[in-house]
Short mmCIF file of C-alpha atoms and ligand atoms in Angstrom, two decimals:
data_model
loop_
_atom_site.label_atom_id
_atom_site.label_comp_id
_atom_site.label_asym_id
_atom_site.label_seq_id
_atom_site.Cartn_x
_atom_site.Cartn_y
_atom_site.Cartn_z
CA UNK A 1036 -9.10 3.31 21.49
CA UNK A 1037 -6.36 1.20 19.87
CA UNK A 1038 -7.27 -2.12 18.76
CA UNK A 1039 -4.77 -5.01 17.94
CA UNK A 1040 -6.20 -7.26 15.29
CA UNK A 1041 -5.19 -10.76 14.37
CA UNK A 1042 -5.58 -12.53 11.39
CA UNK A 1043 -4.70 -16.29 10.35
CA UNK A 1044 -7.60 -17.52 8.74
CA UNK A 1045 -5.93 -18.84 5.66
CA UNK A 1046 -2.28 -18.22 4.22
CA UNK A 1047 -1.58 -14.79 5.54
CA UNK A 1048 -0.13 -14.27 8.97
CA UNK A 1049 -1.36 -10.68 10.20
CA UNK A 1050 -1.50 -8.42 12.96
CA UNK A 1051 -2.51 -4.57 12.72
CA UNK A 1052 -3.29 -1.73 15.17
CA UNK A 1053 -6.37 0.41 14.22
CA UNK A 1054 -7.88 3.07 15.97
CA UNK A 1055 -11.78 2.91 16.39
CA UNK A 1056 -12.40 5.51 13.70
CA UNK A 1057 -10.51 3.29 10.94
CA UNK A 1058 -7.03 4.90 11.28
CA UNK A 1059 -4.58 2.37 10.56
CA UNK A 1060 -1.34 2.54 12.95
CA UNK A 1061 0.18 -0.36 11.93
CA UNK A 1062 -0.49 -2.97 9.46
CA UNK A 1063 1.80 -6.08 9.14
CA UNK A 1064 1.23 -9.06 6.76
CA UNK A 1065 3.35 -12.48 6.50
CA UNK A 1066 2.49 -13.84 3.17
CA UNK A 1067 2.96 -17.84 2.64
CA UNK A 1068 2.85 -17.68 -1.20
CA UNK A 1069 6.37 -19.11 -1.39
CA UNK A 1070 5.42 -21.69 1.00
CA UNK A 1071 2.32 -23.22 -1.03
CA UNK A 1072 3.38 -22.26 -4.53
CA UNK A 1073 4.91 -25.50 -5.54
CA UNK A 1074 1.37 -27.25 -4.79
CA UNK A 1075 -0.73 -24.76 -6.52
CA UNK A 1076 -3.03 -24.12 -3.59
CA UNK A 1077 -3.18 -23.64 0.12
CA UNK A 1078 -2.16 -26.86 2.05
CA UNK A 1079 -3.75 -26.54 5.40
CA UNK A 1080 -1.07 -28.37 7.63
CA UNK A 1081 1.63 -26.30 6.01
CA UNK A 1082 -0.41 -23.09 6.81
CA UNK A 1083 -0.77 -23.78 10.42
CA UNK A 1084 2.94 -24.75 10.79
CA UNK A 1085 3.74 -21.31 8.93
CA UNK A 1086 1.25 -19.23 11.10
CA UNK A 1087 2.81 -20.79 14.16
CA UNK A 1088 6.41 -19.70 13.33
CA UNK A 1089 4.93 -16.32 12.12
CA UNK A 1090 2.61 -15.15 14.81
CA UNK A 1091 4.58 -13.85 17.29
CA UNK A 1092 7.14 -11.97 15.04
CA UNK A 1093 4.38 -10.57 13.30
CA UNK A 1094 2.34 -9.35 16.33
CA UNK A 1095 5.88 -7.77 18.04
CA UNK A 1096 6.39 -5.70 14.55
CA UNK A 1097 2.89 -4.43 14.73
CA UNK A 1098 2.74 -3.05 18.58
CA UNK A 1099 6.42 -1.79 17.81
CA UNK A 1100 4.64 0.96 15.79
CA UNK A 1101 3.07 2.25 19.15
CA UNK A 1102 5.28 4.49 21.68
CA UNK A 1103 4.50 2.10 24.58
CA UNK A 1104 4.14 -0.96 22.66
CA UNK A 1105 1.86 -3.57 24.10
CA UNK A 1106 0.97 -1.28 26.72
CA UNK A 1107 -0.84 1.34 24.32
CA UNK A 1108 -3.21 -1.34 23.12
CA UNK A 1109 -6.80 -1.36 24.41
CA UNK A 1110 -8.43 -4.52 23.12
CA UNK A 1111 -7.46 -7.55 20.99
CA UNK A 1112 -9.76 -8.41 18.14
CA UNK A 1113 -9.22 -11.94 15.91
CA UNK A 1114 -10.57 -13.68 13.31
CA UNK A 1115 -12.47 -16.74 14.67
CA UNK A 1116 -13.86 -17.81 11.28
CA UNK A 1117 -14.74 -18.62 8.38
CA UNK A 1118 -11.10 -20.29 7.59
CA UNK A 1119 -9.12 -23.38 7.95
CA UNK A 1120 -9.44 -24.32 11.75
CA UNK A 1121 -5.74 -25.49 12.35
CA UNK A 1122 -4.73 -22.08 10.85
CA UNK A 1123 -7.48 -19.92 12.97
CA UNK A 1124 -6.54 -21.81 16.05
CA UNK A 1125 -2.94 -20.18 15.95
CA UNK A 1126 -4.51 -16.87 15.69
CA UNK A 1127 -6.80 -17.37 18.28
CA UNK A 1128 -4.63 -18.79 20.88
CA UNK A 1129 -2.33 -15.99 20.71
CA UNK A 1130 -5.08 -13.26 21.02
CA UNK A 1131 -6.54 -15.18 24.02
CA UNK A 1132 -3.25 -15.36 25.58
CA UNK A 1133 -2.65 -11.79 25.32
CA UNK A 1134 -6.03 -10.87 26.22
CA UNK A 1135 -6.07 -13.01 29.55
CA UNK A 1136 -2.35 -12.07 30.49
CA UNK A 1137 -2.93 -8.05 29.91
CA UNK A 1138 -6.47 -8.28 31.14
CA UNK A 1139 -7.89 -6.76 27.68
CA UNK A 1140 -11.05 -7.12 26.36
CA UNK A 1141 -11.46 -9.88 23.44
CA UNK A 1142 -13.64 -9.77 20.41
CA UNK A 1143 -14.02 -12.41 17.75
CA UNK A 1144 -14.31 -11.40 14.14
CA UNK A 1145 -16.10 -12.55 11.35
CA UNK A 1146 -13.20 -12.66 8.57
CA UNK A 1147 -16.17 -11.57 5.91
CA UNK A 1148 -17.38 -8.72 8.39
CA UNK A 1149 -13.66 -7.47 8.25
CA UNK A 1150 -13.63 -7.47 4.20
CA UNK A 1151 -16.89 -6.00 4.11
CA UNK A 1152 -16.22 -3.02 6.43
CA UNK A 1153 -12.59 -2.62 5.03
CA UNK A 1154 -13.31 0.45 2.88
CA UNK A 1155 -13.51 2.36 6.12
CA UNK A 1156 -9.78 1.81 6.92
CA UNK A 1157 -7.76 4.99 6.58
CA UNK A 1158 -4.04 4.84 5.84
CA UNK A 1159 -3.45 8.52 5.22
CA UNK A 1160 -2.77 8.18 1.63
CA UNK A 1161 -3.13 11.33 -0.46
CA UNK A 1162 -5.66 9.83 -2.92
CA UNK A 1163 -7.90 8.27 -0.52
CA UNK A 1164 -11.57 8.55 -1.44
CA UNK A 1165 -14.02 9.12 1.08
CA UNK A 1166 -15.76 5.95 2.17
CA UNK A 1167 -19.64 5.24 1.11
CA UNK A 1168 -22.28 6.00 2.95
CA UNK A 1169 -24.61 2.91 4.27
CA UNK A 1170 -26.35 1.04 2.95
CA UNK A 1171 -23.89 -0.04 0.32
CA UNK A 1172 -23.93 -3.02 -2.11
CA UNK A 1173 -20.65 -5.08 -1.67
CA UNK A 1174 -19.26 -7.65 -3.78
CA UNK A 1175 -16.81 -9.71 -1.72
CA UNK A 1176 -14.56 -11.97 -4.53
CA UNK A 1177 -11.58 -13.61 -3.03
CA UNK A 1178 -9.97 -17.01 -3.20
CA UNK A 1179 -12.61 -18.44 -0.68
CA UNK A 1180 -15.37 -16.56 -1.22
CA UNK A 1181 -17.78 -14.70 -3.68
CA UNK A 1182 -20.71 -13.22 -2.79
CA UNK A 1183 -22.86 -9.96 -2.93
CA UNK A 1184 -24.01 -8.43 0.21
CA UNK A 1185 -26.06 -5.17 1.24
CA UNK A 1186 -24.37 -3.51 4.08
CA UNK A 1187 -26.87 -1.59 5.70
CA UNK A 1188 -25.16 -1.23 9.17
CA UNK A 1189 -22.31 -2.74 10.81
CA UNK A 1190 -24.22 -5.33 12.56
CA UNK A 1191 -27.15 -5.59 9.77
CA UNK A 1192 -25.47 -7.49 6.49
CA UNK A 1193 -27.71 -9.24 4.31
CA UNK A 1194 -26.69 -11.87 1.85
CA UNK A 1195 -27.96 -11.13 -1.65
CA UNK A 1196 -26.07 -13.99 -3.94
CA UNK A 1197 -23.13 -16.03 -3.70
CA UNK A 1198 -21.10 -18.30 -5.70
CA UNK A 1199 -23.02 -21.85 -6.19
CA UNK A 1200 -19.48 -23.66 -6.70
CA UNK A 1201 -15.98 -22.23 -6.99
CA UNK A 1202 -14.87 -18.58 -5.93
CA UNK A 1203 -13.81 -16.11 -8.44
CA UNK A 1204 -10.28 -16.01 -7.07
CA UNK A 1205 -10.31 -19.50 -6.89
CA UNK A 1206 -11.13 -19.78 -10.73
CA UNK A 1207 -8.30 -17.40 -11.58
CA UNK A 1208 -5.72 -19.87 -9.74
CA UNK A 1209 -7.05 -22.99 -11.41
CA UNK A 1210 -7.04 -21.47 -14.88
CA UNK A 1211 -3.65 -19.99 -14.21
CA UNK A 1212 -2.50 -23.49 -13.09
CA UNK A 1213 -3.90 -25.09 -16.45
CA UNK A 1214 -2.06 -22.55 -18.28
CA UNK A 1215 1.42 -23.15 -16.47
CA UNK A 1216 1.27 -19.52 -15.17
CA UNK A 1217 2.20 -20.38 -11.34
CA UNK A 1218 0.46 -19.51 -8.16
CA UNK A 1219 -1.46 -17.31 -7.28
CA UNK A 1220 -3.06 -17.11 -10.68
CA UNK A 1221 -5.01 -13.73 -10.16
CA UNK A 1222 -2.05 -11.06 -10.48
CA UNK A 1223 -0.45 -12.92 -13.39
CA UNK A 1224 -3.63 -13.37 -15.47
CA UNK A 1225 -4.30 -9.85 -14.77
CA UNK A 1226 -0.86 -8.80 -16.07
CA UNK A 1227 -1.06 -10.91 -19.56
CA UNK A 1228 -4.75 -10.11 -20.10
CA UNK A 1229 -3.71 -6.40 -20.47
CA UNK A 1230 -1.89 -7.28 -23.68
CA UNK A 1231 -4.57 -9.94 -25.28
CA UNK A 1232 -7.76 -9.71 -27.41
CA UNK A 1233 -10.59 -10.51 -24.87
CA UNK A 1234 -12.82 -11.92 -27.93
CA UNK A 1235 -10.02 -14.19 -28.95
CA UNK A 1236 -11.61 -17.49 -27.31
CA UNK A 1237 -15.48 -17.50 -26.62
CA UNK A 1238 -15.54 -18.92 -23.22
CA UNK A 1239 -19.31 -19.13 -21.92
CA UNK A 1240 -20.76 -16.52 -19.68
CA UNK A 1241 -21.88 -18.37 -16.15
CA UNK A 1242 -25.28 -17.90 -15.03
CA UNK A 1243 -26.08 -15.36 -17.50
CA UNK A 1244 -30.10 -14.92 -16.48
CA UNK A 1245 -30.95 -11.66 -14.83
CA UNK A 1246 -33.55 -13.69 -12.31
CA UNK A 1247 -30.79 -14.33 -9.82
CA UNK A 1248 -27.65 -12.77 -8.50
CA UNK A 1249 -25.87 -16.00 -7.70
CA UNK A 1250 -22.65 -16.96 -9.39
CA UNK A 1251 -21.02 -19.79 -10.69
CA UNK A 1252 -17.22 -20.05 -12.02
CA UNK A 1253 -16.47 -24.12 -12.30
CA UNK A 1254 -18.10 -24.34 -15.87
CA UNK A 1255 -15.54 -21.67 -16.91
CA UNK A 1256 -12.88 -23.62 -15.29
CA UNK A 1257 -13.73 -26.67 -17.24
CA UNK A 1258 -14.07 -24.60 -20.34
CA UNK A 1259 -10.33 -23.33 -19.87
CA UNK A 1260 -9.40 -27.02 -19.40
CA UNK A 1261 -11.02 -27.98 -22.68
CA UNK A 1262 -9.37 -25.37 -24.64
CA UNK A 1263 -5.96 -26.65 -23.33
CA UNK A 1264 -6.79 -29.67 -24.05
CA UNK A 1265 -7.77 -28.98 -27.68
CA UNK A 1266 -5.23 -26.50 -28.40
CA UNK A 1267 -2.37 -27.16 -26.02
CA UNK A 1268 -0.92 -25.07 -23.23
CA UNK A 1269 -0.10 -21.71 -25.41
CA UNK A 1270 3.57 -21.28 -25.82
CA UNK A 1271 3.69 -17.66 -27.15
CA UNK A 1272 3.31 -14.68 -25.04
CA UNK A 1273 0.51 -13.48 -27.28
CA UNK A 1274 -1.30 -16.71 -27.35
CA UNK A 1275 -1.26 -16.84 -23.41
CA UNK A 1276 -2.29 -13.04 -23.42
CA UNK A 1277 -5.08 -14.04 -25.51
CA UNK A 1278 -6.42 -16.67 -23.41
CA UNK A 1279 -6.17 -14.60 -20.27
CA UNK A 1280 -8.04 -11.96 -21.59
CA UNK A 1281 -10.55 -13.78 -23.00
CA UNK A 1282 -10.98 -15.87 -19.57
CA UNK A 1283 -10.57 -12.44 -17.59
CA UNK A 1284 -13.33 -10.78 -19.51
CA UNK A 1285 -16.01 -13.43 -18.89
CA UNK A 1286 -15.26 -13.38 -15.07
CA UNK A 1287 -15.18 -9.74 -15.12
CA UNK A 1288 -18.56 -9.32 -17.03
CA UNK A 1289 -20.12 -11.98 -14.69
CA UNK A 1290 -18.98 -9.95 -11.40
CA UNK A 1291 -20.00 -6.63 -12.91
CA UNK A 1292 -23.30 -7.74 -14.45
CA UNK A 1293 -24.68 -9.44 -10.94
CA UNK A 1294 -23.12 -6.65 -8.76
CA UNK A 1295 -25.12 -3.76 -10.90
CA UNK A 1296 -28.22 -5.93 -10.64
CA UNK A 1297 -27.70 -6.43 -6.87
CA UNK A 1298 -27.58 -2.36 -6.75
CA UNK A 1299 -30.72 -2.29 -9.03
CA UNK A 1300 -32.87 -4.68 -7.14
CA UNK A 1301 -31.93 -3.08 -3.66
CA UNK A 1302 -32.05 0.48 -4.89
CA UNK A 1303 -28.75 1.07 -3.79
CA UNK A 1304 -26.42 3.14 -6.09
CA UNK A 1305 -23.15 2.53 -4.22
CA UNK A 1306 -21.13 -0.34 -4.66
CA UNK A 1307 -18.18 -1.78 -2.74
CA UNK A 1308 -15.42 -4.14 -4.55
CA UNK A 1309 -13.21 -5.88 -1.94
CA UNK A 1310 -11.54 -9.00 -1.39
CA UNK A 1311 -8.22 -10.19 -3.41
CA UNK A 1312 -9.86 -10.23 -6.77
CA UNK A 1313 -10.84 -6.41 -6.32
CA UNK A 1314 -7.23 -6.16 -7.16
CA UNK A 1315 -7.97 -6.95 -10.80
CA UNK A 1316 -7.40 -3.89 -13.02
CA UNK A 1317 -9.88 -5.18 -15.72
CA UNK A 1318 -12.41 -5.68 -12.80
CA UNK A 1319 -11.96 -2.06 -11.46
CA UNK A 1320 -12.01 -0.36 -14.91
CA UNK A 1321 -15.36 -2.31 -16.16
CA UNK A 1322 -17.13 -1.97 -12.92
CA UNK A 1323 -16.37 1.82 -12.85
CA UNK A 1324 -17.16 2.06 -16.47
CA UNK A 1325 -20.84 0.09 -16.40
CA UNK A 1326 -21.72 1.58 -13.00
CA UNK A 1327 -21.31 5.32 -14.29
CA UNK A 1328 -23.85 4.36 -16.75
CA UNK A 1329 -26.58 3.47 -14.50
CA UNK A 1330 -25.46 6.06 -11.87
CA UNK A 1331 -23.90 4.03 -9.32
CA UNK A 1332 -20.61 4.98 -7.39
CA UNK A 1333 -18.03 2.44 -6.93
CA UNK A 1334 -15.75 2.32 -4.16
CA UNK A 1335 -12.51 0.03 -3.88
CA UNK A 1336 -10.20 0.15 -0.73
CA UNK A 1337 -6.53 0.39 -1.17
CA UNK A 1338 -5.13 -3.06 -2.71
CA UNK A 1339 -3.70 -3.72 1.09
CA UNK A 1340 -7.07 -3.47 2.44
CA UNK A 1341 -8.78 -5.69 -0.19
CA UNK A 1342 -6.24 -8.59 0.30
CA UNK A 1343 -6.19 -10.58 3.53
CA UNK A 1344 -5.07 -8.25 6.36
CA UNK A 1345 -5.39 -7.63 10.05
CA UNK A 1346 -6.30 -3.96 9.76
CA UNK A 1347 -9.88 -5.04 8.50
CA UNK A 1348 -10.43 -7.35 11.41
CA UNK A 1349 -8.96 -4.67 13.98
CA UNK A 1350 -11.50 -2.16 12.66
CA UNK A 1351 -14.50 -4.66 12.70
CA UNK A 1352 -13.67 -5.78 16.26
CA UNK A 1353 -13.29 -2.01 17.69
CA UNK A 1354 -16.99 -1.75 15.87
CA UNK A 1355 -18.24 -4.73 17.68
CA UNK A 1356 -16.35 -3.10 21.06
CA UNK A 1357 -18.29 0.22 20.58
CA UNK A 1358 -21.27 -1.35 20.54
CA UNK A 1359 -20.87 -2.89 23.81
CA UNK A 1360 -20.12 -6.52 22.54
CA UNK A 1361 -17.50 -8.62 24.20
CA UNK A 1362 -16.09 -12.58 23.87
CA UNK A 1363 -14.45 -14.64 26.67
CA UNK A 1364 -11.82 -16.94 26.55
CA UNK A 1365 -14.21 -20.06 25.14
CA UNK A 1366 -14.43 -18.24 21.60
CA UNK A 1367 -13.94 -20.93 19.39
CA UNK A 1368 -13.05 -21.32 15.73
CA UNK A 1369 -15.43 -22.11 12.91
CA UNK A 1370 -14.57 -23.14 9.32
CA UNK A 1371 -18.19 -22.20 7.39
CA UNK A 1372 -19.57 -19.06 6.96
CA UNK A 1373 -22.21 -18.46 9.24
CA UNK A 1374 -25.62 -17.59 7.74
CA UNK A 1375 -25.80 -14.18 7.41
CA UNK A 1376 -29.76 -13.52 6.85
CA UNK A 1377 -30.62 -13.69 3.05
CA UNK A 1378 -32.01 -10.84 1.55
CA UNK A 1379 -35.33 -10.76 -0.72
CA UNK A 1380 -34.61 -10.49 -4.23
CA UNK A 1381 -37.51 -9.37 -6.63
CA UNK A 1382 -37.05 -10.95 -10.01
O1 KG4 B 1410 -8.64 -11.83 -0.40
P1 KG4 B 1410 -7.48 -12.74 -0.55
O2 KG4 B 1410 -6.11 -12.26 -0.34
O3 KG4 B 1410 -7.32 -13.97 0.30
C1 KG4 B 1410 -8.45 -15.01 0.49
O4 KG4 B 1410 -9.40 -14.60 1.45
O5 KG4 B 1410 -8.67 -16.06 -0.46
O6 KG4 B 1410 -7.52 -13.17 -2.15
C2 KG4 B 1410 -6.66 -14.31 -2.84
C3 KG4 B 1410 -7.29 -14.44 -4.28
C4 KG4 B 1410 -6.33 -15.15 -4.69
O7 KG4 B 1410 -7.31 -16.35 -5.56
C5 KG4 B 1410 -5.83 -14.46 -5.94
O8 KG4 B 1410 -5.56 -15.13 -7.19
C6 KG4 B 1410 -6.73 -13.33 -6.28
O9 KG4 B 1410 -7.24 -13.09 -4.85
N1 KG4 B 1410 -6.10 -12.17 -6.81
C7 KG4 B 1410 -6.83 -11.90 -7.94
C8 KG4 B 1410 -5.73 -10.60 -8.22
N2 KG4 B 1410 -4.81 -10.21 -7.15
C9 KG4 B 1410 -5.26 -11.41 -6.29
N3 KG4 B 1410 -7.52 -12.12 -9.03
C10 KG4 B 1410 -7.55 -11.24 -10.22
N4 KG4 B 1410 -6.78 -10.41 -10.49
C11 KG4 B 1410 -5.80 -9.62 -9.40
N5 KG4 B 1410 -5.22 -8.85 -9.82
ZN1 ZN B 1411 -10.14 -13.05 3.12
#
């Protein structure tokens, strides 16, 4: 079965065709970064308009990779939330129109399920690692979400902890903005951090208690703002690198500690890192190092599967279809994460 996935929840218009075993046949992403960069973040109305311009060309390109084009598609999967409602509606309308006119099954996909199952996508890379068995603990850290889950089965995902304020990616973006580094902040902070001293500035560790596995990043953002107010925006490359390295060390340490604590309390020795922040080289390296010390294996999907993409939506949709699930044309968008059942955590 070949599933066409459509994703338009935030600032990427994406379409992909994926087989039910996770094999990616095409994967097209049109990024709106240039559109939003002057504002230092995603502007919802601009996002909707950019999705509208991109959606048909992106779908055309995704199905062009199939010998018979759209005729080879067996089902349509579409992100129906969480996300910006105006943005979601563009992908949903396209998906419903195609499903109706081609008489194809339609399934809505929770964007977070897509991220959490992205580790099963196969892209024919030579150095592709085998995916982990279930259950695994997943850290989903992106611009909009930061949470820990226990993925027991495709349809049994427990929420273990989440951010009480900003997402980790949002914190990277806000810190970069304060430092005059542009948008999105994650990649540039990551690059600068490499040459900086991670102990140059003593930023506070958020929520250091081992009792819970929730996150908080807004205090760290304020600490960067105070630093900039007192010391000014760093002007030399080395001073910028020191702030980035010190900031990144604290974010990474918080993410890694809580993730490994989640593995400890669940007794699950497998950790998946996913979402845009999983691209961070400091996070990948520190997670592997700290996990090895406690016998936890770390699995990180290739970069193109970590950031927003439609292949993960197509795959999660294919799994829903395989379970016999279907949606109809009344499928509606939702803006907030629907409740995953909260897992019980011992302290
Ligand atoms: O998953 P994603 O593409 O979109 C959302 O669903 O939000 O994640 C984008 C976020 C942005 O906040 C970006 O700054 C962050 O991921 N990001 C990074 C890196 N690459 C992207 N954060 C830290 N280090 C990186 N290398
Ligand atoms: Zn995402």
